[in-house]
């Protein structure tokens, strides 16, 4: 497959694709199930009319995605807060590189904040493991998502990386992009940027000095922190298998189930911080240094910004004190908050085999406490 074929396969939809996509979604039972959730008082015919009135991607995001997200927030969050909006300009496009906790919700919440504050929404990068059926693929692409193909052979992987790099650079000329700092969600709470992300993007550099090329990308680190992660026990189980050198085999539709858990599970508080673009720091990098060293420095800058602006919740403090058997942070949370955390944890791991519950608990606590270390 050529680079051009890959580009057409992975790209997000634009307004030219809307009519055909809507006609397909209007025939999909899952779409009408979603519309029934967003508009519970509507008849089937009324919901079909809502779909038929959509003619642009912005229509789809404002009339369906935004309204659906508001319902999710009302039912599963005590509060969504944000900071750092003053660090970006409505006239510029950015590559938001973010830590990643929830498969779909992280970029969706960012886009909701941008939308409500009159910024353009971003395109979103997700793995093809989340678009295994027609409905999820159409929904993703209608929501400005482009697809990163996983599990390719060596030759295909090189071709795809070049395609993806060109796609990202071309897209940034028109609008912003959200990308996770590494492949997949961070399960252990340790947020580290994978340098292959920066190296992949730089594949489309055509002779520019490396630092000038990176400045043109306008990298903005983003921090997202959940007080409670609805998928924490699933992540703990997967991490435990890894520690025991056992292969963790995902069940059929497990990624889809994680999406549902992330949307429906109670999160209490979520905070998003939009950092400053890295451009003002890039002067510190020696252009004569190797690409590898320059890439590592850029990644460390992203990591430092994400870590510095990560909001610490009582759940993080409690988990640290329990895991390390200390009272270091005990003055910063109440007995009610401690009891809530412990009861919630015990309830979420109770269905695991008793032989492994201790290991699961350790992993569960580390998910919340690692951000403090």
PDB file of N, CA, C and O in Angstrom, residues 317-373:
ATOM      1  N   UNK A 317      -3.303  11.350  47.234  1.00  0.00           N
ATOM      2  CA  UNK A 317      -2.680  11.444  48.553  1.00  0.00           C
ATOM      3  C   UNK A 317      -3.019  10.224  49.414  1.00  0.00           C
ATOM      4  O   UNK A 317      -2.143   9.660  50.092  1.00  0.00           O
ATOM      5  N   UNK A 318      -4.275   9.824  49.390  1.00  0.00           N
ATOM      6  CA  UNK A 318      -4.712   8.665  50.172  1.00  0.00           C
ATOM      7  C   UNK A 318      -4.019   7.396  49.692  1.00  0.00           C
ATOM      8  O   UNK A 318      -3.520   6.591  50.501  1.00  0.00           O
ATOM      9  N   UNK A 319      -3.971   7.206  48.382  1.00  0.00           N
ATOM     10  CA  UNK A 319      -3.334   6.003  47.822  1.00  0.00           C
ATOM     11  C   UNK A 319      -1.872   5.927  48.230  1.00  0.00           C
ATOM     12  O   UNK A 319      -1.356   4.848  48.574  1.00  0.00           O
ATOM     13  N   UNK A 320      -1.169   7.062  48.204  1.00  0.00           N
ATOM     14  CA  UNK A 320       0.241   7.084  48.605  1.00  0.00           C
ATOM     15  C   UNK A 320       0.386   6.650  50.059  1.00  0.00           C
ATOM     16  O   UNK A 320       1.234   5.807  50.387  1.00  0.00           O
ATOM     17  N   UNK A 321      -0.412   7.226  50.945  1.00  0.00           N
ATOM     18  CA  UNK A 321      -0.298   6.909  52.374  1.00  0.00           C
ATOM     19  C   UNK A 321      -0.605   5.437  52.655  1.00  0.00           C
ATOM     20  O   UNK A 321       0.060   4.803  53.484  1.00  0.00           O
ATOM     21  N   UNK A 322      -1.598   4.880  51.952  1.00  0.00           N
ATOM     22  CA  UNK A 322      -1.930   3.468  52.162  1.00  0.00           C
ATOM     23  C   UNK A 322      -0.823   2.565  51.618  1.00  0.00           C
ATOM     24  O   UNK A 322      -0.371   1.639  52.300  1.00  0.00           O
ATOM     25  N   UNK A 323      -0.369   2.848  50.419  1.00  0.00           N
ATOM     26  CA  UNK A 323       0.624   1.986  49.770  1.00  0.00           C
ATOM     27  C   UNK A 323       1.942   1.985  50.533  1.00  0.00           C
ATOM     28  O   UNK A 323       2.570   0.933  50.710  1.00  0.00           O
ATOM     29  N   UNK A 324       2.365   3.153  50.995  1.00  0.00           N
ATOM     30  CA  UNK A 324       3.668   3.266  51.645  1.00  0.00           C
ATOM     31  C   UNK A 324       3.573   3.296  53.179  1.00  0.00           C
ATOM     32  O   UNK A 324       4.565   3.553  53.854  1.00  0.00           O
ATOM     33  N   UNK A 325       2.338   3.032  53.672  1.00  0.00           N
ATOM     34  CA  UNK A 325       2.117   2.919  55.126  1.00  0.00           C
ATOM     35  C   UNK A 325       2.661   4.131  55.878  1.00  0.00           C
ATOM     36  O   UNK A 325       3.442   4.022  56.830  1.00  0.00           O
ATOM     37  N   UNK A 326       2.265   5.320  55.415  1.00  0.00           N
ATOM     38  CA  UNK A 326       2.698   6.568  56.053  1.00  0.00           C
ATOM     39  C   UNK A 326       1.473   7.424  56.384  1.00  0.00           C
ATOM     40  O   UNK A 326       0.353   7.123  55.978  1.00  0.00           O
ATOM     41  N   UNK A 327       1.716   8.499  57.099  1.00  0.00           N
ATOM     42  CA  UNK A 327       0.696   9.534  57.330  1.00  0.00           C
ATOM     43  C   UNK A 327       1.142  10.859  56.713  1.00  0.00           C
ATOM     44  O   UNK A 327       0.741  11.932  57.160  1.00  0.00           O
ATOM     45  N   UNK A 328       1.973  10.755  55.692  1.00  0.00           N
ATOM     46  CA  UNK A 328       2.600  11.941  55.110  1.00  0.00           C
ATOM     47  C   UNK A 328       1.582  13.002  54.692  1.00  0.00           C
ATOM     48  O   UNK A 328       1.805  14.203  54.868  1.00  0.00           O
ATOM     49  N   UNK A 329       0.466  12.557  54.108  1.00  0.00           N
ATOM     50  CA  UNK A 329      -0.510  13.516  53.581  1.00  0.00           C
ATOM     51  C   UNK A 329      -1.822  13.505  54.368  1.00  0.00           C
ATOM     52  O   UNK A 329      -2.805  14.081  53.924  1.00  0.00           O
ATOM     53  N   UNK A 330      -1.832  12.875  55.526  1.00  0.00           N
ATOM     54  CA  UNK A 330      -3.089  12.640  56.239  1.00  0.00           C
ATOM     55  C   UNK A 330      -3.801  13.928  56.673  1.00  0.00           C
ATOM     56  O   UNK A 330      -5.023  13.919  56.884  1.00  0.00           O
ATOM     57  N   UNK A 331      -3.044  15.015  56.798  1.00  0.00           N
ATOM     58  CA  UNK A 331      -3.673  16.285  57.183  1.00  0.00           C
ATOM     59  C   UNK A 331      -4.429  16.932  56.019  1.00  0.00           C
ATOM     60  O   UNK A 331      -5.167  17.902  56.210  1.00  0.00           O
ATOM     61  N   UNK A 332      -4.264  16.363  54.827  1.00  0.00           N
ATOM     62  CA  UNK A 332      -4.834  16.983  53.626  1.00  0.00           C
ATOM     63  C   UNK A 332      -6.117  16.306  53.144  1.00  0.00           C
ATOM     64  O   UNK A 332      -6.668  16.700  52.121  1.00  0.00           O
ATOM     65  N   UNK A 333      -6.574  15.293  53.873  1.00  0.00           N
ATOM     66  CA  UNK A 333      -7.841  14.669  53.507  1.00  0.00           C
ATOM     67  C   UNK A 333      -8.589  14.272  54.774  1.00  0.00           C
ATOM     68  O   UNK A 333      -7.994  14.098  55.843  1.00  0.00           O
ATOM     69  N   UNK A 334      -9.891  14.122  54.637  1.00  0.00           N
ATOM     70  CA  UNK A 334     -10.733  13.815  55.795  1.00  0.00           C
ATOM     71  C   UNK A 334     -10.923  12.308  55.947  1.00  0.00           C
ATOM     72  O   UNK A 334     -10.628  11.531  55.036  1.00  0.00           O
ATOM     73  N   UNK A 335     -11.458  11.908  57.112  1.00  0.00           N
ATOM     74  CA  UNK A 335     -11.763  10.497  57.336  1.00  0.00           C
ATOM     75  C   UNK A 335     -12.823  10.024  56.343  1.00  0.00           C
ATOM     76  O   UNK A 335     -12.773   8.889  55.854  1.00  0.00           O
ATOM     77  N   UNK A 336     -13.784  10.886  56.020  1.00  0.00           N
ATOM     78  CA  UNK A 336     -14.829  10.523  55.059  1.00  0.00           C
ATOM     79  C   UNK A 336     -14.220  10.251  53.677  1.00  0.00           C
ATOM     80  O   UNK A 336     -14.608   9.287  52.997  1.00  0.00           O
ATOM     81  N   UNK A 337     -13.254  11.064  53.286  1.00  0.00           N
ATOM     82  CA  UNK A 337     -12.596  10.859  51.987  1.00  0.00           C
ATOM     83  C   UNK A 337     -11.773   9.570  51.993  1.00  0.00           C
ATOM     84  O   UNK A 337     -11.748   8.828  51.000  1.00  0.00           O
ATOM     85  N   UNK A 338     -11.091   9.304  53.114  1.00  0.00           N
ATOM     86  CA  UNK A 338     -10.319   8.062  53.246  1.00  0.00           C
ATOM     87  C   UNK A 338     -11.251   6.855  53.170  1.00  0.00           C
ATOM     88  O   UNK A 338     -10.974   5.892  52.442  1.00  0.00           O
ATOM     89  N   UNK A 339     -12.361   6.893  53.903  1.00  0.00           N
ATOM     90  CA  UNK A 339     -13.302   5.769  53.915  1.00  0.00           C
ATOM     91  C   UNK A 339     -13.892   5.541  52.524  1.00  0.00           C
ATOM     92  O   UNK A 339     -14.048   4.394  52.085  1.00  0.00           O
ATOM     93  N   UNK A 340     -14.212   6.630  51.845  1.00  0.00           N
ATOM     94  CA  UNK A 340     -14.775   6.498  50.496  1.00  0.00           C
ATOM     95  C   UNK A 340     -13.783   5.805  49.568  1.00  0.00           C
ATOM     96  O   UNK A 340     -14.138   4.885  48.824  1.00  0.00           O
ATOM     97  N   UNK A 341     -12.516   6.242  49.617  1.00  0.00           N
ATOM     98  CA  UNK A 341     -11.492   5.648  48.756  1.00  0.00           C
ATOM     99  C   UNK A 341     -11.346   4.159  49.048  1.00  0.00           C
ATOM    100  O   UNK A 341     -11.331   3.331  48.131  1.00  0.00           O
ATOM    101  N   UNK A 342     -11.199   3.799  50.319  1.00  0.00           N
ATOM    102  CA  UNK A 342     -10.970   2.406  50.704  1.00  0.00           C
ATOM    103  C   UNK A 342     -12.169   1.535  50.332  1.00  0.00           C
ATOM    104  O   UNK A 342     -12.005   0.447  49.756  1.00  0.00           O
ATOM    105  N   UNK A 343     -13.372   1.988  50.640  1.00  0.00           N
ATOM    106  CA  UNK A 343     -14.567   1.200  50.325  1.00  0.00           C
ATOM    107  C   UNK A 343     -14.739   1.008  48.826  1.00  0.00           C
ATOM    108  O   UNK A 343     -15.127  -0.071  48.359  1.00  0.00           O
ATOM    109  N   UNK A 344     -14.445   2.067  48.083  1.00  0.00           N
ATOM    110  CA  UNK A 344     -14.536   1.972  46.619  1.00  0.00           C
ATOM    111  C   UNK A 344     -13.519   0.971  46.082  1.00  0.00           C
ATOM    112  O   UNK A 344     -13.830   0.140  45.235  1.00  0.00           O
ATOM    113  N   UNK A 345     -12.283   1.043  46.568  1.00  0.00           N
ATOM    114  CA  UNK A 345     -11.239   0.120  46.113  1.00  0.00           C
ATOM    115  C   UNK A 345     -11.614  -1.321  46.429  1.00  0.00           C
ATOM    116  O   UNK A 345     -11.510  -2.208  45.557  1.00  0.00           O
ATOM    117  N   UNK A 346     -12.041  -1.584  47.658  1.00  0.00           N
ATOM    118  CA  UNK A 346     -12.389  -2.956  48.056  1.00  0.00           C
ATOM    119  C   UNK A 346     -13.532  -3.491  47.207  1.00  0.00           C
ATOM    120  O   UNK A 346     -13.540  -4.666  46.816  1.00  0.00           O
ATOM    121  N   UNK A 347     -14.485  -2.638  46.903  1.00  0.00           N
ATOM    122  CA  UNK A 347     -15.625  -3.062  46.095  1.00  0.00           C
ATOM    123  C   UNK A 347     -15.198  -3.402  44.668  1.00  0.00           C
ATOM    124  O   UNK A 347     -15.725  -4.342  44.057  1.00  0.00           O
ATOM    125  N   UNK A 348     -14.229  -2.671  44.141  1.00  0.00           N
ATOM    126  CA  UNK A 348     -13.828  -2.861  42.742  1.00  0.00           C
ATOM    127  C   UNK A 348     -12.909  -4.062  42.544  1.00  0.00           C
ATOM    128  O   UNK A 348     -12.786  -4.564  41.435  1.00  0.00           O
ATOM    129  N   UNK A 349     -12.246  -4.517  43.604  1.00  0.00           N
ATOM    130  CA  UNK A 349     -11.348  -5.674  43.428  1.00  0.00           C
ATOM    131  C   UNK A 349     -11.921  -6.950  44.032  1.00  0.00           C
ATOM    132  O   UNK A 349     -11.299  -8.009  43.943  1.00  0.00           O
ATOM    133  N   UNK A 350     -13.111  -6.880  44.599  1.00  0.00           N
ATOM    134  CA  UNK A 350     -13.656  -8.035  45.332  1.00  0.00           C
ATOM    135  C   UNK A 350     -13.945  -9.240  44.450  1.00  0.00           C
ATOM    136  O   UNK A 350     -13.966 -10.377  44.937  1.00  0.00           O
ATOM    137  N   UNK A 351     -14.169  -9.022  43.155  1.00  0.00           N
ATOM    138  CA  UNK A 351     -14.510 -10.136  42.271  1.00  0.00           C
ATOM    139  C   UNK A 351     -13.298 -10.855  41.690  1.00  0.00           C
ATOM    140  O   UNK A 351     -13.446 -11.851  40.983  1.00  0.00           O
ATOM    141  N   UNK A 352     -12.098 -10.352  41.981  1.00  0.00           N
ATOM    142  CA  UNK A 352     -10.888 -11.053  41.552  1.00  0.00           C
ATOM    143  C   UNK A 352     -10.605 -12.215  42.505  1.00  0.00           C
ATOM    144  O   UNK A 352     -11.009 -12.195  43.676  1.00  0.00           O
ATOM    145  N   UNK A 353      -9.907 -13.220  42.008  1.00  0.00           N
ATOM    146  CA  UNK A 353      -9.508 -14.366  42.837  1.00  0.00           C
ATOM    147  C   UNK A 353      -8.764 -13.858  44.080  1.00  0.00           C
ATOM    148  O   UNK A 353      -7.890 -12.991  43.991  1.00  0.00           O
ATOM    149  N   UNK A 354      -9.109 -14.424  45.247  1.00  0.00           N
ATOM    150  CA  UNK A 354      -8.501 -13.957  46.503  1.00  0.00           C
ATOM    151  C   UNK A 354      -6.983 -14.101  46.505  1.00  0.00           C
ATOM    152  O   UNK A 354      -6.276 -13.355  47.190  1.00  0.00           O
ATOM    153  N   UNK A 355      -6.463 -15.067  45.750  1.00  0.00           N
ATOM    154  CA  UNK A 355      -5.021 -15.296  45.709  1.00  0.00           C
ATOM    155  C   UNK A 355      -4.274 -14.106  45.107  1.00  0.00           C
ATOM    156  O   UNK A 355      -3.094 -13.914  45.380  1.00  0.00           O
ATOM    157  N   UNK A 356      -4.951 -13.355  44.254  1.00  0.00           N
ATOM    158  CA  UNK A 356      -4.266 -12.242  43.573  1.00  0.00           C
ATOM    159  C   UNK A 356      -4.778 -10.877  44.034  1.00  0.00           C
ATOM    160  O   UNK A 356      -4.307  -9.842  43.543  1.00  0.00           O
ATOM    161  N   UNK A 357      -5.719 -10.847  44.963  1.00  0.00           N
ATOM    162  CA  UNK A 357      -6.286  -9.556  45.372  1.00  0.00           C
ATOM    163  C   UNK A 357      -5.236  -8.622  45.976  1.00  0.00           C
ATOM    164  O   UNK A 357      -5.290  -7.410  45.774  1.00  0.00           O
ATOM    165  N   UNK A 358      -4.257  -9.184  46.695  1.00  0.00           N
ATOM    166  CA  UNK A 358      -3.187  -8.351  47.261  1.00  0.00           C
ATOM    167  C   UNK A 358      -2.366  -7.687  46.172  1.00  0.00           C
ATOM    168  O   UNK A 358      -2.033  -6.494  46.267  1.00  0.00           O
ATOM    169  N   UNK A 359      -2.041  -8.442  45.119  1.00  0.00           N
ATOM    170  CA  UNK A 359      -1.279  -7.889  44.002  1.00  0.00           C
ATOM    171  C   UNK A 359      -2.094  -6.832  43.260  1.00  0.00           C
ATOM    172  O   UNK A 359      -1.568  -5.778  42.879  1.00  0.00           O
ATOM    173  N   UNK A 360      -3.375  -7.134  43.060  1.00  0.00           N
ATOM    174  CA  UNK A 360      -4.255  -6.190  42.377  1.00  0.00           C
ATOM    175  C   UNK A 360      -4.342  -4.883  43.175  1.00  0.00           C
ATOM    176  O   UNK A 360      -4.263  -3.783  42.625  1.00  0.00           O
ATOM    177  N   UNK A 361      -4.445  -5.008  44.497  1.00  0.00           N
ATOM    178  CA  UNK A 361      -4.566  -3.824  45.350  1.00  0.00           C
ATOM    179  C   UNK A 361      -3.316  -2.947  45.248  1.00  0.00           C
ATOM    180  O   UNK A 361      -3.407  -1.717  45.172  1.00  0.00           O
ATOM    181  N   UNK A 362      -2.141  -3.597  45.238  1.00  0.00           N
ATOM    182  CA  UNK A 362      -0.895  -2.835  45.108  1.00  0.00           C
ATOM    183  C   UNK A 362      -0.872  -2.053  43.806  1.00  0.00           C
ATOM    184  O   UNK A 362      -0.484  -0.870  43.780  1.00  0.00           O
ATOM    185  N   UNK A 363      -1.256  -2.708  42.715  1.00  0.00           N
ATOM    186  CA  UNK A 363      -1.289  -2.033  41.416  1.00  0.00           C
ATOM    187  C   UNK A 363      -2.329  -0.916  41.406  1.00  0.00           C
ATOM    188  O   UNK A 363      -2.098   0.166  40.858  1.00  0.00           O
ATOM    189  N   UNK A 364      -3.477  -1.190  41.999  1.00  0.00           N
ATOM    190  CA  UNK A 364      -4.551  -0.198  42.082  1.00  0.00           C
ATOM    191  C   UNK A 364      -4.042   1.064  42.787  1.00  0.00           C
ATOM    192  O   UNK A 364      -4.237   2.182  42.306  1.00  0.00           O
ATOM    193  N   UNK A 365      -3.378   0.886  43.912  1.00  0.00           N
ATOM    194  CA  UNK A 365      -2.855   2.030  44.666  1.00  0.00           C
ATOM    195  C   UNK A 365      -1.759   2.767  43.910  1.00  0.00           C
ATOM    196  O   UNK A 365      -1.669   3.999  43.978  1.00  0.00           O
ATOM    197  N   UNK A 366      -0.943   2.019  43.179  1.00  0.00           N
ATOM    198  CA  UNK A 366       0.157   2.664  42.436  1.00  0.00           C
ATOM    199  C   UNK A 366      -0.372   3.532  41.304  1.00  0.00           C
ATOM    200  O   UNK A 366       0.235   4.552  40.957  1.00  0.00           O
ATOM    201  N   UNK A 367      -1.505   3.136  40.696  1.00  0.00           N
ATOM    202  CA  UNK A 367      -2.112   3.941  39.642  1.00  0.00           C
ATOM    203  C   UNK A 367      -2.372   5.363  40.129  1.00  0.00           C
ATOM    204  O   UNK A 367      -2.141   6.337  39.412  1.00  0.00           O
ATOM    205  N   UNK A 368      -2.832   5.475  41.368  1.00  0.00           N
ATOM    206  CA  UNK A 368      -3.171   6.781  41.922  1.00  0.00           C
ATOM    207  C   UNK A 368      -1.983   7.486  42.562  1.00  0.00           C
ATOM    208  O   UNK A 368      -1.930   8.726  42.594  1.00  0.00           O
ATOM    209  N   UNK A 369      -1.024   6.738  43.094  1.00  0.00           N
ATOM    210  CA  UNK A 369       0.075   7.363  43.856  1.00  0.00           C
ATOM    211  C   UNK A 369       1.305   7.708  43.030  1.00  0.00           C
ATOM    212  O   UNK A 369       2.094   8.566  43.450  1.00  0.00           O
ATOM    213  N   UNK A 370       1.484   7.090  41.870  1.00  0.00           N
ATOM    214  CA  UNK A 370       2.722   7.291  41.107  1.00  0.00           C
ATOM    215  C   UNK A 370       2.926   8.742  40.672  1.00  0.00           C
ATOM    216  O   UNK A 370       4.071   9.178  40.491  1.00  0.00           O
ATOM    217  N   UNK A 371       1.844   9.485  40.512  1.00  0.00           N
ATOM    218  CA  UNK A 371       2.003  10.880  40.089  1.00  0.00           C
ATOM    219  C   UNK A 371       2.682  11.736  41.157  1.00  0.00           C
ATOM    220  O   UNK A 371       3.163  12.844  40.893  1.00  0.00           O
ATOM    221  N   UNK A 372       2.743  11.227  42.391  1.00  0.00           N
ATOM    222  CA  UNK A 372       3.386  11.972  43.493  1.00  0.00           C
ATOM    223  C   UNK A 372       4.873  11.666  43.621  1.00  0.00           C
ATOM    224  O   UNK A 372       5.594  12.341  44.351  1.00  0.00           O
ATOM    225  N   UNK A 373       5.329  10.631  42.947  1.00  0.00           N
ATOM    226  CA  UNK A 373       6.695  10.145  43.159  1.00  0.00           C
ATOM    227  C   UNK A 373       7.670  10.832  42.214  1.00  0.00           C
ATOM    228  O   UNK A 373       7.472  10.806  41.020  1.00  0.00           O
TER     229      UNK A 373
END
